[in-house]
Amino acid sequence: MTRTPARPFRSREWFAAPGRSDMAALYLERFMNYGITPDELRGGKPIIGIAQSGSDIAPCNRIHLETVKRAREGILAAGGIPMEFPLHPIFENCRRPTAALDRNLAYLGLVEILNGYPIDAVILTTGCDKTTPSSLMAASTVDIPAIVLSGGPMLDGWHEGELVGSGTVIWRSRRKMAAGEIDEEEFLQRAMESAPSSGHCNTMGTASTMNSIAEGLGMSLPGCAMIPAPYRERGQMAYETGRRIVEMAYDDLRPSQILSRASFLNAIKLLTAIGGSTNAQPHLVAMARHAGIEITPDDWRSGYDLPLIVNMQPAGKYLSERFHRAGGIPAVIAEMLAAGALDGDVMTCTGRTLAENVAGAPTRDRDVILPWDAPLMEKAGFLVLTGNLFDMAIMKTSVISDDFRARYLARPGQEGVFEGRAIIFDGSDDYHHRINDPALNIDANCILVIRGAGVLGWPGSAEVVNMQPPDHIIQQGIMSLPTLGDGRQSGTSDSPSILNASPESAAGGGLSWLRTGDMIRIDLNAGTADALVEPDEIARRKTEPAPPIPESSTPWEELYREKVGQLGEGGVLDFALKYRRTSEKVPRHNH
């Protein structure tokens, strides 16, 4: 049966090339060398791109070497023509100086592929942290039908009968080793056993967070985010994703029709309910800006007063395998909709509303997904702070432990307010070399501050703000000191840091003039963070040389530093924001 697409397929401009048979011949000719037929390319079926993020150098996404096989079968079954192509790899754990450099680079590459090749719609294969935002940023820029296929998290990790979550176990084991509770061999063994299978982090780190956000935004099929990579349902989801993207191509259902201000506000609120990663802040802002939507500090405050209902590390106890079995993101969304906390009328990639997608979604395990009115924590969102040290920074309140709250936030008459003596480190090497230096005289009333860790200073912004106390403090039983910085921290960290400070030190932000010994006052009630330094002294310090930053090591680092914006605004390439819906104008012929 002949079907008529809602908008003529872009690929016809290549393979039919009206009035230019010479160009059609050129475009068709080389595809023949692997056995595809002219009828497939010229028969009017949509060409479905599969953006392959899996490779040996990106182990979190390597599962997609298998999932795309089922996605291809789904595409073919629905009447589409699959074309797989590689993406720039992004691997958080291994990339130096930081994988944050790669998000914008992968974005640029994907925009060029989607814009310049005969692709009518695309499956975005995601997994590791930045593969999700980079892909969705590009999908918004080009604006062809797009759908997210997550590779899924690893199975739950176990060590001697104890759940060990990827990333989180490393930060917790560091403290145990510093306290003398475990040795180096035990530390390594605990870390290795947190990675028992294919897939990305099994905690609610940035990978699980961003794939959950993609589902909450309506850009993946219901239930896609949390199916563990080895489960049979992952292959089934890949097949259904392949079938669905063909329908989206015929319906011309594009990101611009799905990603709205209401859907991004939903995402901020979902982030609170699941105890999501602090890295979601720059990524969500970046995705919104490329979709033509501005997210303000007040928008983050709209999610602050909501409860945490997912009991998953690092804010809770369990890992992703049990969360999936409990009902995953559809169950959480259904719980939030029932409480009136989300807008259920937003459009999704299914062609139905968010509320329609999750109607009847059950919660099967109340130890993992708690009732809205009996949560793990009240008011568990991201707290936005401002002051003379930065215009904006965030703090993840769902990981404030009872011990930390009692030690720093419970002074009678001063609840939620603490003051501490600043200990300044210029980058993580400085921190690791000097954290145990007795000359710093670090005690329980200090605030550890790291600078030179932002988009310009690192470059790229590094996950280094979650600094642990010196060994002698840990041996006193104090596992966390207040920490602050212009970089990021791992989404698997359970540290209640103040981070993503913008503008950063390297851009002239307040951390550039802060000195060791200065007193800092943090008021969580007012949302302020200020160094208690007189204005005249601040002005004098600003005349002094800025803290040193390393030179760029590659051409991309230099170009990145020239074009990138601050974390508070998403860390995007600001010049790229003006390019939207580029697919509406087909590029000119190449010969």
PDB file of C-alpha atoms in Angstrom, residues 238-409:
ATOM      1  CA  ALA A 238      15.025  -1.515  20.146  1.00  0.00           C
ATOM      2  CA  TYR A 239      12.676  -3.281  17.731  1.00  0.00           C
ATOM      3  CA  GLU A 240       9.683  -1.164  18.759  1.00  0.00           C
ATOM      4  CA  THR A 241      11.804   1.991  18.542  1.00  0.00           C
ATOM      5  CA  GLY A 242      12.707   1.046  14.969  1.00  0.00           C
ATOM      6  CA  ARG A 243       9.050   0.536  14.093  1.00  0.00           C
ATOM      7  CA  ARG A 244       7.996   3.770  15.759  1.00  0.00           C
ATOM      8  CA  ILE A 245      10.555   6.026  14.062  1.00  0.00           C
ATOM      9  CA  VAL A 246       9.187   4.994  10.656  1.00  0.00           C
ATOM     10  CA  GLU A 247       5.717   6.104  11.733  1.00  0.00           C
ATOM     11  CA  MET A 248       7.191   9.353  13.033  1.00  0.00           C
ATOM     12  CA  ALA A 249       8.849   9.905   9.641  1.00  0.00           C
ATOM     13  CA  TYR A 250       5.513   9.529   7.831  1.00  0.00           C
ATOM     14  CA  ASP A 251       3.747  11.730  10.407  1.00  0.00           C
ATOM     15  CA  ASP A 252       6.604  14.272  10.336  1.00  0.00           C
ATOM     16  CA  LEU A 253       6.614  14.300  14.144  1.00  0.00           C
ATOM     17  CA  ARG A 254       9.701  16.364  14.906  1.00  0.00           C
ATOM     18  CA  PRO A 255      11.464  17.511  18.103  1.00  0.00           C
ATOM     19  CA  SER A 256      10.008  21.002  17.695  1.00  0.00           C
ATOM     20  CA  GLN A 257       6.543  19.477  18.168  1.00  0.00           C
ATOM     21  CA  ILE A 258       7.566  17.534  21.291  1.00  0.00           C
ATOM     22  CA  LEU A 259      10.070  19.702  23.153  1.00  0.00           C
ATOM     23  CA  SER A 260       8.194  22.578  24.757  1.00  0.00           C
ATOM     24  CA  ARG A 261       8.632  24.786  27.771  1.00  0.00           C
ATOM     25  CA  ALA A 262       6.113  22.636  29.623  1.00  0.00           C
ATOM     26  CA  SER A 263       8.064  19.455  28.819  1.00  0.00           C
ATOM     27  CA  PHE A 264      11.306  20.959  30.138  1.00  0.00           C
ATOM     28  CA  LEU A 265       9.597  22.097  33.345  1.00  0.00           C
ATOM     29  CA  ASN A 266       8.339  18.529  33.674  1.00  0.00           C
ATOM     30  CA  ALA A 267      11.925  17.331  33.292  1.00  0.00           C
ATOM     31  CA  ILE A 268      13.144  19.571  36.126  1.00  0.00           C
ATOM     32  CA  LYS A 269      10.449  18.163  38.396  1.00  0.00           C
ATOM     33  CA  LEU A 270      11.152  14.571  37.363  1.00  0.00           C
ATOM     34  CA  LEU A 271      14.812  15.202  38.163  1.00  0.00           C
ATOM     35  CA  THR A 272      13.870  15.948  41.776  1.00  0.00           C
ATOM     36  CA  ALA A 273      11.624  12.903  42.149  1.00  0.00           C
ATOM     37  CA  ILE A 274      14.321  10.475  40.939  1.00  0.00           C
ATOM     38  CA  GLY A 275      17.238  12.090  42.810  1.00  0.00           C
ATOM     39  CA  GLY A 276      18.997  12.852  39.539  1.00  0.00           C
ATOM     40  CA  SER A 277      22.499  14.041  38.786  1.00  0.00           C
ATOM     41  CA  THR A 278      23.806  17.579  39.222  1.00  0.00           C
ATOM     42  CA  ASN A 279      25.131  17.328  35.649  1.00  0.00           C
ATOM     43  CA  ALA A 280      21.515  17.480  34.504  1.00  0.00           C
ATOM     44  CA  GLN A 281      21.552  21.235  35.091  1.00  0.00           C
ATOM     45  CA  PRO A 282      23.947  22.240  32.277  1.00  0.00           C
ATOM     46  CA  HIS A 283      22.699  19.445  30.008  1.00  0.00           C
ATOM     47  CA  LEU A 284      19.025  20.263  30.415  1.00  0.00           C
ATOM     48  CA  VAL A 285      19.675  23.967  29.919  1.00  0.00           C
ATOM     49  CA  ALA A 286      21.720  23.192  26.792  1.00  0.00           C
ATOM     50  CA  MET A 287      18.994  20.992  25.309  1.00  0.00           C
ATOM     51  CA  ALA A 288      16.367  23.625  26.057  1.00  0.00           C
ATOM     52  CA  ARG A 289      18.389  26.441  24.511  1.00  0.00           C
ATOM     53  CA  HIS A 290      18.949  24.495  21.311  1.00  0.00           C
ATOM     54  CA  ALA A 291      15.186  23.905  21.249  1.00  0.00           C
ATOM     55  CA  GLY A 292      14.661  27.673  21.497  1.00  0.00           C
ATOM     56  CA  ILE A 293      13.578  27.609  25.160  1.00  0.00           C
ATOM     57  CA  GLU A 294      15.211  29.556  27.979  1.00  0.00           C
ATOM     58  CA  ILE A 295      15.464  27.929  31.412  1.00  0.00           C
ATOM     59  CA  THR A 296      15.910  30.458  34.232  1.00  0.00           C
ATOM     60  CA  PRO A 297      17.028  30.056  37.861  1.00  0.00           C
ATOM     61  CA  ASP A 298      13.387  30.510  38.859  1.00  0.00           C
ATOM     62  CA  ASP A 299      12.505  27.470  36.737  1.00  0.00           C
ATOM     63  CA  TRP A 300      14.897  25.380  38.848  1.00  0.00           C
ATOM     64  CA  ARG A 301      13.203  26.679  41.956  1.00  0.00           C
ATOM     65  CA  SER A 302       9.913  25.297  40.639  1.00  0.00           C
ATOM     66  CA  GLY A 303      11.294  21.820  41.215  1.00  0.00           C
ATOM     67  CA  TYR A 304      12.922  22.475  44.582  1.00  0.00           C
ATOM     68  CA  ASP A 305       9.940  21.899  46.858  1.00  0.00           C
ATOM     69  CA  LEU A 306       9.075  18.487  45.409  1.00  0.00           C
ATOM     70  CA  PRO A 307       9.849  15.189  47.180  1.00  0.00           C
ATOM     71  CA  LEU A 308      12.343  12.429  46.392  1.00  0.00           C
ATOM     72  CA  ILE A 309      10.389   9.217  45.767  1.00  0.00           C
ATOM     73  CA  VAL A 310      12.974   6.943  44.086  1.00  0.00           C
ATOM     74  CA  ASN A 311      15.109   5.074  46.596  1.00  0.00           C
ATOM     75  CA  MET A 312      18.203   4.638  44.441  1.00  0.00           C
ATOM     76  CA  GLN A 313      21.898   5.348  44.952  1.00  0.00           C
ATOM     77  CA  PRO A 314      23.477   7.828  45.455  1.00  0.00           C
ATOM     78  CA  ALA A 315      20.538   9.509  47.254  1.00  0.00           C
ATOM     79  CA  GLY A 316      19.024   6.193  48.330  1.00  0.00           C
ATOM     80  CA  LYS A 317      19.696   2.477  48.707  1.00  0.00           C
ATOM     81  CA  TYR A 318      18.934   0.478  45.559  1.00  0.00           C
ATOM     82  CA  LEU A 319      20.204   0.271  41.972  1.00  0.00           C
ATOM     83  CA  SER A 320      18.694   0.393  38.506  1.00  0.00           C
ATOM     84  CA  GLU A 321      17.807  -3.269  38.027  1.00  0.00           C
ATOM     85  CA  ARG A 322      15.405  -3.187  40.950  1.00  0.00           C
ATOM     86  CA  PHE A 323      14.131   0.253  39.919  1.00  0.00           C
ATOM     87  CA  HIS A 324      13.225  -1.148  36.505  1.00  0.00           C
ATOM     88  CA  ARG A 325      11.392  -4.082  38.073  1.00  0.00           C
ATOM     89  CA  ALA A 326       9.562  -1.648  40.359  1.00  0.00           C
ATOM     90  CA  GLY A 327       8.064   0.131  37.343  1.00  0.00           C
ATOM     91  CA  GLY A 328      10.810   2.512  36.222  1.00  0.00           C
ATOM     92  CA  ILE A 329      10.138   5.986  34.881  1.00  0.00           C
ATOM     93  CA  PRO A 330       6.513   5.291  33.758  1.00  0.00           C
ATOM     94  CA  ALA A 331       5.579   4.455  37.355  1.00  0.00           C
ATOM     95  CA  VAL A 332       7.280   7.604  38.668  1.00  0.00           C
ATOM     96  CA  ILE A 333       5.549   9.784  36.062  1.00  0.00           C
ATOM     97  CA  ALA A 334       2.199   8.184  36.880  1.00  0.00           C
ATOM     98  CA  GLU A 335       2.782   8.891  40.587  1.00  0.00           C
ATOM     99  CA  MET A 336       3.638  12.518  39.818  1.00  0.00           C
ATOM    100  CA  LEU A 337       0.670  12.992  37.498  1.00  0.00           C
ATOM    101  CA  ALA A 338      -1.676  11.642  40.156  1.00  0.00           C
ATOM    102  CA  ALA A 339      -0.269  14.260  42.550  1.00  0.00           C
ATOM    103  CA  GLY A 340      -0.732  17.042  39.985  1.00  0.00           C
ATOM    104  CA  ALA A 341       3.028  17.646  39.825  1.00  0.00           C
ATOM    105  CA  LEU A 342       3.442  17.313  36.031  1.00  0.00           C
ATOM    106  CA  ASP A 343       1.756  18.588  32.893  1.00  0.00           C
ATOM    107  CA  GLY A 344       0.330  15.434  31.347  1.00  0.00           C
ATOM    108  CA  ASP A 345      -0.858  17.127  28.154  1.00  0.00           C
ATOM    109  CA  VAL A 346       2.581  17.495  26.536  1.00  0.00           C
ATOM    110  CA  MET A 347       3.132  15.643  23.256  1.00  0.00           C
ATOM    111  CA  THR A 348       5.543  12.684  23.050  1.00  0.00           C
ATOM    112  CA  CYS A 349       7.216  10.584  20.373  1.00  0.00           C
ATOM    113  CA  THR A 350       4.386   8.044  20.561  1.00  0.00           C
ATOM    114  CA  GLY A 351       1.986  10.591  19.081  1.00  0.00           C
ATOM    115  CA  ARG A 352       0.134  10.519  22.383  1.00  0.00           C
ATOM    116  CA  THR A 353       0.369  12.718  25.451  1.00  0.00           C
ATOM    117  CA  LEU A 354       2.563  11.981  28.428  1.00  0.00           C
ATOM    118  CA  ALA A 355      -0.490  11.110  30.517  1.00  0.00           C
ATOM    119  CA  GLU A 356      -1.785   8.722  27.865  1.00  0.00           C
ATOM    120  CA  ASN A 357       1.598   6.985  27.704  1.00  0.00           C
ATOM    121  CA  VAL A 358       1.636   6.035  31.389  1.00  0.00           C
ATOM    122  CA  ALA A 359      -2.069   5.437  32.027  1.00  0.00           C
ATOM    123  CA  GLY A 360      -2.275   2.368  34.247  1.00  0.00           C
ATOM    124  CA  ALA A 361       1.500   2.136  34.786  1.00  0.00           C
ATOM    125  CA  PRO A 362       1.908   0.165  38.034  1.00  0.00           C
ATOM    126  CA  THR A 363       4.357   0.537  40.897  1.00  0.00           C
ATOM    127  CA  ARG A 364       5.445  -2.973  41.882  1.00  0.00           C
ATOM    128  CA  ASP A 365       7.884  -2.245  44.714  1.00  0.00           C
ATOM    129  CA  ARG A 366       7.152   0.440  47.284  1.00  0.00           C
ATOM    130  CA  ASP A 367      10.594   0.086  48.835  1.00  0.00           C
ATOM    131  CA  VAL A 368      12.029   1.531  45.612  1.00  0.00           C
ATOM    132  CA  ILE A 369       9.291   3.896  44.366  1.00  0.00           C
ATOM    133  CA  LEU A 370       7.698   5.474  47.401  1.00  0.00           C
ATOM    134  CA  PRO A 371       4.252   7.097  47.536  1.00  0.00           C
ATOM    135  CA  TRP A 372       4.198  10.813  46.776  1.00  0.00           C
ATOM    136  CA  ASP A 373       2.840  11.587  50.249  1.00  0.00           C
ATOM    137  CA  ALA A 374       5.373   9.338  52.033  1.00  0.00           C
ATOM    138  CA  PRO A 375       8.660  10.138  50.259  1.00  0.00           C
ATOM    139  CA  LEU A 376      12.266   9.411  51.037  1.00  0.00           C
ATOM    140  CA  MET A 377      12.812  13.158  51.499  1.00  0.00           C
ATOM    141  CA  GLU A 378      10.710  16.307  51.357  1.00  0.00           C
ATOM    142  CA  LYS A 379      11.918  19.309  49.338  1.00  0.00           C
ATOM    143  CA  ALA A 380      14.638  17.355  47.547  1.00  0.00           C
ATOM    144  CA  GLY A 381      15.304  19.464  44.452  1.00  0.00           C
ATOM    145  CA  PHE A 382      18.270  21.449  43.224  1.00  0.00           C
ATOM    146  CA  LEU A 383      18.831  24.603  45.245  1.00  0.00           C
ATOM    147  CA  VAL A 384      19.984  27.575  43.154  1.00  0.00           C
ATOM    148  CA  LEU A 385      22.414  29.888  44.949  1.00  0.00           C
ATOM    149  CA  THR A 386      23.814  33.305  44.128  1.00  0.00           C
ATOM    150  CA  GLY A 387      26.091  35.841  45.799  1.00  0.00           C
ATOM    151  CA  ASN A 388      29.381  37.682  45.458  1.00  0.00           C
ATOM    152  CA  LEU A 389      31.216  34.456  44.538  1.00  0.00           C
ATOM    153  CA  PHE A 390      29.069  33.643  41.492  1.00  0.00           C
ATOM    154  CA  ASP A 391      25.877  34.574  39.717  1.00  0.00           C
ATOM    155  CA  MET A 392      24.578  31.010  39.875  1.00  0.00           C
ATOM    156  CA  ALA A 393      25.529  27.683  41.382  1.00  0.00           C
ATOM    157  CA  ILE A 394      23.508  24.639  42.383  1.00  0.00           C
ATOM    158  CA  MET A 395      23.343  22.253  45.305  1.00  0.00           C
ATOM    159  CA  LYS A 396      21.714  18.810  45.215  1.00  0.00           C
ATOM    160  CA  THR A 397      19.745  18.666  48.438  1.00  0.00           C
ATOM    161  CA  SER A 398      18.624  15.033  48.152  1.00  0.00           C
ATOM    162  CA  VAL A 399      22.142  13.877  49.133  1.00  0.00           C
ATOM    163  CA  ILE A 400      22.375  15.967  52.309  1.00  0.00           C
ATOM    164  CA  SER A 401      22.892  13.264  54.935  1.00  0.00           C
ATOM    165  CA  ASP A 402      21.474  13.430  58.433  1.00  0.00           C
ATOM    166  CA  ASP A 403      25.018  13.761  59.780  1.00  0.00           C
ATOM    167  CA  PHE A 404      25.851  16.635  57.419  1.00  0.00           C
ATOM    168  CA  ARG A 405      22.581  18.399  58.247  1.00  0.00           C
ATOM    169  CA  ALA A 406      23.135  18.018  61.986  1.00  0.00           C
ATOM    170  CA  ARG A 407      26.745  19.219  61.772  1.00  0.00           C
ATOM    171  CA  TYR A 408      26.302  22.218  59.461  1.00  0.00           C
ATOM    172  CA  LEU A 409      22.664  23.127  59.065  1.00  0.00           C
TER     173      LEU A 409
END
